[in-house]
Amino acid sequence: MDVIDYIIIVLKVIVGLSILNVWLIQPKKPTKWRGGNAKTIVEEFKVYGLSKSFCYVIGFLKVGLALILLASIQFEALTLIGSLGLTGLLLGSIIMHIKVKDELYKSFPAFLFIVMNLIIAFESI
């Protein structure tokens, strides 16, 4: 394995575990990254004008894609599904922050993870 292969594994772990942390461990905890003045993920989706059901759908997709990204460490064929799927959902996060006129810094985690996912995807081609 080359150094870049190890870097890609580290990026997959960072992105995958971070997404799982947000959606499974901290969904009810306030953070400075939440849209508007939301304290929880469900409140954040309400700020965006989206339903609780849609929040659960997005959560299911993000958790599933994060697990796929982590699984792609062992099963390389899953890499593009996980990385590009998360990229699309994270782009939606940025659009929602812009929609509600959040401060730019609130989009930073999504932007950073998009960059990481695009590096992962590019290296897997």
Short mmCIF file of N, CA and C in Angstrom, two decimals:
data_model
loop_
_atom_site.label_atom_id
_atom_site.label_comp_id
_atom_site.label_asym_id
_atom_site.label_seq_id
_atom_site.Cartn_x
_atom_site.Cartn_y
_atom_site.Cartn_z
N MET A 1 0.84 -1.19 0.00
CA MET A 1 0.00 0.00 0.00
C MET A 1 0.88 1.25 0.00
N ASP A 2 0.43 2.22 -0.76
CA ASP A 2 1.13 3.51 -0.81
C ASP A 2 0.64 4.41 0.31
N VAL A 3 1.35 5.50 0.51
CA VAL A 3 0.96 6.49 1.52
C VAL A 3 -0.45 7.03 1.23
N ILE A 4 -0.74 7.27 -0.05
CA ILE A 4 -2.06 7.82 -0.40
C ILE A 4 -3.17 6.85 0.00
N ASP A 5 -2.92 5.56 -0.08
CA ASP A 5 -3.92 4.58 0.33
C ASP A 5 -4.25 4.72 1.82
N TYR A 6 -3.23 4.95 2.62
CA TYR A 6 -3.44 5.15 4.05
C TYR A 6 -4.18 6.47 4.32
N ILE A 7 -3.85 7.49 3.55
CA ILE A 7 -4.54 8.78 3.70
C ILE A 7 -6.02 8.62 3.38
N ILE A 8 -6.34 7.87 2.32
CA ILE A 8 -7.74 7.65 1.94
C ILE A 8 -8.47 6.88 3.04
N ILE A 9 -7.82 5.90 3.63
CA ILE A 9 -8.44 5.16 4.73
C ILE A 9 -8.72 6.10 5.90
N VAL A 10 -7.79 6.96 6.23
CA VAL A 10 -7.98 7.93 7.32
C VAL A 10 -9.15 8.85 7.00
N LEU A 11 -9.23 9.34 5.75
CA LEU A 11 -10.34 10.22 5.36
C LEU A 11 -11.67 9.48 5.47
N LYS A 12 -11.71 8.23 5.04
CA LYS A 12 -12.95 7.45 5.14
C LYS A 12 -13.38 7.30 6.60
N VAL A 13 -12.43 7.05 7.48
CA VAL A 13 -12.73 6.88 8.91
C VAL A 13 -13.22 8.21 9.50
N ILE A 14 -12.54 9.30 9.17
CA ILE A 14 -12.94 10.61 9.70
C ILE A 14 -14.36 10.95 9.25
N VAL A 15 -14.62 10.84 7.96
CA VAL A 15 -15.95 11.19 7.44
C VAL A 15 -17.01 10.24 7.99
N GLY A 16 -16.76 8.95 7.88
CA GLY A 16 -17.75 7.97 8.31
C GLY A 16 -18.10 8.09 9.78
N LEU A 17 -17.09 8.15 10.63
CA LEU A 17 -17.36 8.24 12.08
C LEU A 17 -17.97 9.59 12.46
N SER A 18 -17.59 10.65 11.77
CA SER A 18 -18.17 11.97 12.06
C SER A 18 -19.66 12.00 11.74
N ILE A 19 -20.03 11.44 10.60
CA ILE A 19 -21.45 11.39 10.23
C ILE A 19 -22.22 10.53 11.23
N LEU A 20 -21.67 9.39 11.59
CA LEU A 20 -22.33 8.53 12.59
C LEU A 20 -22.46 9.24 13.93
N ASN A 21 -21.45 9.99 14.32
CA ASN A 21 -21.49 10.74 15.56
C ASN A 21 -22.63 11.76 15.56
N VAL A 22 -22.74 12.50 14.48
CA VAL A 22 -23.78 13.54 14.40
C VAL A 22 -25.17 12.93 14.46
N TRP A 23 -25.39 11.85 13.72
CA TRP A 23 -26.73 11.30 13.58
C TRP A 23 -27.11 10.28 14.64
N LEU A 24 -26.13 9.59 15.23
CA LEU A 24 -26.47 8.54 16.20
C LEU A 24 -26.14 8.90 17.64
N ILE A 25 -25.11 9.69 17.85
CA ILE A 25 -24.68 10.00 19.22
C ILE A 25 -25.14 11.39 19.66
N GLN A 26 -25.11 12.36 18.77
CA GLN A 26 -25.41 13.74 19.15
C GLN A 26 -26.63 14.38 18.47
N PRO A 27 -27.62 13.62 18.06
CA PRO A 27 -28.73 14.27 17.35
C PRO A 27 -29.56 15.21 18.22
N LYS A 28 -29.51 15.02 19.53
CA LYS A 28 -30.32 15.85 20.43
C LYS A 28 -29.48 16.86 21.20
N LYS A 29 -28.21 16.98 20.81
CA LYS A 29 -27.31 17.91 21.50
C LYS A 29 -27.13 19.17 20.65
N PRO A 30 -27.19 20.34 21.28
CA PRO A 30 -26.96 21.57 20.52
C PRO A 30 -25.49 21.72 20.14
N THR A 31 -25.26 22.23 18.95
CA THR A 31 -23.90 22.56 18.51
C THR A 31 -23.96 23.89 17.78
N LYS A 32 -22.81 24.52 17.61
CA LYS A 32 -22.77 25.80 16.90
C LYS A 32 -22.99 25.64 15.40
N TRP A 33 -23.01 24.40 14.91
CA TRP A 33 -23.15 24.16 13.48
C TRP A 33 -24.60 24.01 13.04
N ARG A 34 -25.53 23.86 13.96
CA ARG A 34 -26.94 23.64 13.59
C ARG A 34 -27.55 24.88 12.94
N GLY A 35 -28.45 24.63 12.00
CA GLY A 35 -29.12 25.71 11.29
C GLY A 35 -30.00 26.54 12.20
N GLY A 36 -30.06 27.83 11.92
CA GLY A 36 -30.87 28.73 12.73
C GLY A 36 -30.45 28.68 14.18
N ASN A 37 -31.45 28.61 15.07
CA ASN A 37 -31.17 28.47 16.51
C ASN A 37 -31.55 27.09 17.01
N ALA A 38 -31.55 26.11 16.11
CA ALA A 38 -31.97 24.75 16.47
C ALA A 38 -31.04 24.14 17.50
N LYS A 39 -31.63 23.36 18.38
CA LYS A 39 -30.86 22.65 19.41
C LYS A 39 -30.69 21.17 19.05
N THR A 40 -31.57 20.64 18.19
CA THR A 40 -31.52 19.23 17.80
C THR A 40 -31.60 19.12 16.28
N ILE A 41 -31.34 17.93 15.77
CA ILE A 41 -31.44 17.73 14.33
C ILE A 41 -32.88 17.92 13.85
N VAL A 42 -33.85 17.41 14.60
CA VAL A 42 -35.25 17.57 14.19
C VAL A 42 -35.62 19.05 14.15
N GLU A 43 -35.20 19.82 15.15
CA GLU A 43 -35.46 21.27 15.15
C GLU A 43 -34.78 21.94 13.96
N GLU A 44 -33.58 21.47 13.63
CA GLU A 44 -32.84 22.04 12.50
C GLU A 44 -33.62 21.84 11.20
N PHE A 45 -34.20 20.67 11.01
CA PHE A 45 -34.99 20.41 9.81
C PHE A 45 -36.24 21.30 9.79
N LYS A 46 -36.82 21.57 10.95
CA LYS A 46 -37.97 22.48 11.03
C LYS A 46 -37.56 23.89 10.60
N VAL A 47 -36.35 24.32 11.03
CA VAL A 47 -35.83 25.63 10.63
C VAL A 47 -35.76 25.71 9.11
N TYR A 48 -35.38 24.60 8.48
CA TYR A 48 -35.25 24.56 7.02
C TYR A 48 -36.60 24.41 6.31
N GLY A 49 -37.67 24.23 7.09
CA GLY A 49 -38.99 24.04 6.49
C GLY A 49 -39.22 22.62 6.04
N LEU A 50 -38.49 21.68 6.63
CA LEU A 50 -38.59 20.27 6.26
C LEU A 50 -39.23 19.49 7.40
N SER A 51 -39.89 18.39 7.06
CA SER A 51 -40.64 17.62 8.05
C SER A 51 -39.74 16.70 8.89
N LYS A 52 -40.30 16.26 9.99
CA LYS A 52 -39.63 15.29 10.85
C LYS A 52 -39.39 13.99 10.09
N SER A 53 -40.36 13.58 9.28
CA SER A 53 -40.21 12.36 8.47
C SER A 53 -39.05 12.48 7.51
N PHE A 54 -38.92 13.65 6.88
CA PHE A 54 -37.82 13.87 5.95
C PHE A 54 -36.48 13.82 6.70
N CYS A 55 -36.45 14.34 7.91
CA CYS A 55 -35.26 14.28 8.75
C CYS A 55 -34.85 12.82 8.94
N TYR A 56 -35.81 11.96 9.22
CA TYR A 56 -35.49 10.55 9.44
C TYR A 56 -35.01 9.87 8.15
N VAL A 57 -35.59 10.26 7.02
CA VAL A 57 -35.14 9.70 5.74
C VAL A 57 -33.69 10.10 5.47
N ILE A 58 -33.40 11.39 5.65
CA ILE A 58 -32.02 11.87 5.43
C ILE A 58 -31.08 11.22 6.43
N GLY A 59 -31.50 11.09 7.67
CA GLY A 59 -30.68 10.42 8.68
C GLY A 59 -30.37 8.98 8.30
N PHE A 60 -31.40 8.26 7.84
CA PHE A 60 -31.20 6.89 7.40
C PHE A 60 -30.20 6.83 6.25
N LEU A 61 -30.35 7.73 5.28
CA LEU A 61 -29.43 7.75 4.13
C LEU A 61 -28.01 8.10 4.56
N LYS A 62 -27.86 9.11 5.42
CA LYS A 62 -26.52 9.51 5.85
C LYS A 62 -25.85 8.41 6.67
N VAL A 63 -26.57 7.80 7.58
CA VAL A 63 -26.00 6.71 8.37
C VAL A 63 -25.65 5.54 7.46
N GLY A 64 -26.55 5.19 6.56
CA GLY A 64 -26.29 4.09 5.63
C GLY A 64 -25.07 4.35 4.76
N LEU A 65 -24.98 5.55 4.21
CA LEU A 65 -23.84 5.89 3.35
C LEU A 65 -22.54 5.99 4.15
N ALA A 66 -22.62 6.45 5.39
CA ALA A 66 -21.42 6.48 6.24
C ALA A 66 -20.93 5.06 6.50
N LEU A 67 -21.87 4.14 6.75
CA LEU A 67 -21.48 2.73 6.96
C LEU A 67 -20.90 2.13 5.68
N ILE A 68 -21.49 2.48 4.55
CA ILE A 68 -20.96 2.01 3.26
C ILE A 68 -19.55 2.54 3.05
N LEU A 69 -19.34 3.82 3.37
CA LEU A 69 -18.00 4.41 3.23
C LEU A 69 -17.00 3.68 4.12
N LEU A 70 -17.38 3.38 5.34
CA LEU A 70 -16.49 2.64 6.24
C LEU A 70 -16.25 1.22 5.72
N ALA A 71 -17.29 0.59 5.20
CA ALA A 71 -17.15 -0.76 4.64
C ALA A 71 -16.24 -0.75 3.41
N SER A 72 -16.18 0.39 2.73
CA SER A 72 -15.36 0.48 1.52
C SER A 72 -13.86 0.40 1.83
N ILE A 73 -13.49 0.50 3.09
CA ILE A 73 -12.09 0.30 3.47
C ILE A 73 -11.70 -1.14 3.11
N GLN A 74 -12.62 -2.06 3.34
CA GLN A 74 -12.38 -3.47 3.02
C GLN A 74 -12.88 -3.83 1.62
N PHE A 75 -14.00 -3.23 1.20
CA PHE A 75 -14.63 -3.55 -0.08
C PHE A 75 -14.60 -2.33 -0.98
N GLU A 76 -13.52 -2.17 -1.71
CA GLU A 76 -13.23 -0.97 -2.51
C GLU A 76 -14.37 -0.59 -3.46
N ALA A 77 -15.11 -1.58 -3.95
CA ALA A 77 -16.19 -1.31 -4.91
C ALA A 77 -17.28 -0.41 -4.33
N LEU A 78 -17.35 -0.29 -3.03
CA LEU A 78 -18.38 0.54 -2.38
C LEU A 78 -17.98 2.01 -2.26
N THR A 79 -16.74 2.32 -2.59
CA THR A 79 -16.21 3.67 -2.33
C THR A 79 -17.02 4.77 -3.00
N LEU A 80 -17.28 4.66 -4.30
CA LEU A 80 -17.99 5.74 -5.00
C LEU A 80 -19.42 5.90 -4.49
N ILE A 81 -20.07 4.81 -4.15
CA ILE A 81 -21.44 4.90 -3.62
C ILE A 81 -21.44 5.72 -2.33
N GLY A 82 -20.55 5.36 -1.42
CA GLY A 82 -20.50 6.06 -0.12
C GLY A 82 -20.05 7.49 -0.25
N SER A 83 -18.96 7.72 -0.97
CA SER A 83 -18.40 9.08 -1.03
C SER A 83 -19.26 10.03 -1.84
N LEU A 84 -19.73 9.60 -3.01
CA LEU A 84 -20.54 10.51 -3.83
C LEU A 84 -21.96 10.66 -3.28
N GLY A 85 -22.49 9.60 -2.66
CA GLY A 85 -23.80 9.72 -2.01
C GLY A 85 -23.77 10.74 -0.88
N LEU A 86 -22.74 10.65 -0.04
CA LEU A 86 -22.60 11.63 1.05
C LEU A 86 -22.34 13.03 0.50
N THR A 87 -21.57 13.12 -0.57
CA THR A 87 -21.32 14.44 -1.18
C THR A 87 -22.63 15.10 -1.57
N GLY A 88 -23.52 14.36 -2.20
CA GLY A 88 -24.82 14.91 -2.60
C GLY A 88 -25.64 15.38 -1.42
N LEU A 89 -25.70 14.56 -0.38
CA LEU A 89 -26.48 14.95 0.81
C LEU A 89 -25.86 16.14 1.53
N LEU A 90 -24.53 16.19 1.57
CA LEU A 90 -23.86 17.32 2.23
C LEU A 90 -24.02 18.60 1.42
N LEU A 91 -24.10 18.48 0.11
CA LEU A 91 -24.39 19.65 -0.72
C LEU A 91 -25.78 20.19 -0.37
N GLY A 92 -26.72 19.27 -0.14
CA GLY A 92 -28.06 19.67 0.31
C GLY A 92 -28.01 20.41 1.64
N SER A 93 -27.13 19.98 2.54
CA SER A 93 -26.96 20.67 3.83
C SER A 93 -26.53 22.11 3.63
N ILE A 94 -25.56 22.30 2.75
CA ILE A 94 -25.07 23.66 2.48
C ILE A 94 -26.18 24.51 1.88
N ILE A 95 -26.93 23.94 0.96
CA ILE A 95 -28.04 24.69 0.33
C ILE A 95 -29.06 25.11 1.38
N MET A 96 -29.36 24.24 2.33
CA MET A 96 -30.32 24.57 3.39
C MET A 96 -29.78 25.70 4.28
N HIS A 97 -28.49 25.66 4.61
CA HIS A 97 -27.90 26.74 5.41
C HIS A 97 -28.02 28.07 4.66
N ILE A 98 -27.78 28.05 3.37
CA ILE A 98 -27.88 29.27 2.56
C ILE A 98 -29.34 29.73 2.51
N LYS A 99 -30.27 28.77 2.35
CA LYS A 99 -31.70 29.08 2.27
C LYS A 99 -32.18 29.88 3.48
N VAL A 100 -31.72 29.50 4.67
CA VAL A 100 -32.18 30.18 5.89
C VAL A 100 -31.24 31.31 6.31
N LYS A 101 -30.28 31.62 5.43
CA LYS A 101 -29.36 32.73 5.65
C LYS A 101 -28.52 32.56 6.93
N ASP A 102 -28.08 31.32 7.17
CA ASP A 102 -27.17 31.06 8.28
C ASP A 102 -25.83 31.73 8.02
N GLU A 103 -25.11 31.97 9.10
CA GLU A 103 -23.74 32.46 8.96
C GLU A 103 -22.96 31.40 8.19
N LEU A 104 -21.99 31.85 7.40
CA LEU A 104 -21.23 30.97 6.52
C LEU A 104 -20.53 29.85 7.29
N TYR A 105 -20.05 30.13 8.50
CA TYR A 105 -19.29 29.12 9.24
C TYR A 105 -20.12 27.87 9.54
N LYS A 106 -21.45 27.99 9.58
CA LYS A 106 -22.28 26.82 9.88
C LYS A 106 -22.23 25.78 8.76
N SER A 107 -21.84 26.20 7.56
CA SER A 107 -21.71 25.28 6.44
C SER A 107 -20.33 24.65 6.37
N PHE A 108 -19.40 25.10 7.20
CA PHE A 108 -18.03 24.63 7.09
C PHE A 108 -17.87 23.11 7.23
N PRO A 109 -18.50 22.45 8.23
CA PRO A 109 -18.32 21.00 8.32
C PRO A 109 -18.78 20.27 7.06
N ALA A 110 -19.93 20.67 6.52
CA ALA A 110 -20.43 20.03 5.29
C ALA A 110 -19.46 20.27 4.15
N PHE A 111 -18.96 21.49 4.02
CA PHE A 111 -18.00 21.80 2.96
C PHE A 111 -16.73 20.96 3.11
N LEU A 112 -16.21 20.89 4.32
CA LEU A 112 -15.00 20.11 4.57
C LEU A 112 -15.21 18.64 4.23
N PHE A 113 -16.35 18.07 4.62
CA PHE A 113 -16.61 16.67 4.32
C PHE A 113 -16.85 16.45 2.83
N ILE A 114 -17.40 17.44 2.13
CA ILE A 114 -17.53 17.33 0.67
C ILE A 114 -16.14 17.24 0.05
N VAL A 115 -15.24 18.10 0.48
CA VAL A 115 -13.87 18.07 -0.06
C VAL A 115 -13.23 16.71 0.21
N MET A 116 -13.36 16.21 1.44
CA MET A 116 -12.79 14.91 1.77
C MET A 116 -13.39 13.80 0.91
N ASN A 117 -14.72 13.83 0.74
CA ASN A 117 -15.39 12.82 -0.07
C ASN A 117 -14.98 12.89 -1.54
N LEU A 118 -14.77 14.08 -2.04
CA LEU A 118 -14.34 14.20 -3.44
C LEU A 118 -12.90 13.70 -3.61
N ILE A 119 -12.06 13.91 -2.63
CA ILE A 119 -10.70 13.35 -2.67
C ILE A 119 -10.78 11.82 -2.66
N ILE A 120 -11.62 11.29 -1.79
CA ILE A 120 -11.81 9.83 -1.72
C ILE A 120 -12.30 9.30 -3.07
N ALA A 121 -13.32 9.95 -3.63
CA ALA A 121 -13.88 9.50 -4.91
C ALA A 121 -12.84 9.59 -6.04
N PHE A 122 -12.15 10.70 -6.09
CA PHE A 122 -11.15 10.91 -7.15
C PHE A 122 -10.06 9.83 -7.08
N GLU A 123 -9.63 9.50 -5.89
CA GLU A 123 -8.56 8.50 -5.73
C GLU A 123 -9.04 7.08 -6.02
N SER A 124 -10.36 6.88 -6.01
CA SER A 124 -10.87 5.53 -6.26
C SER A 124 -11.12 5.26 -7.75
N ILE A 125 -11.05 6.30 -8.55
CA ILE A 125 -11.31 6.14 -10.00
C ILE A 125 -10.08 5.59 -10.70
#
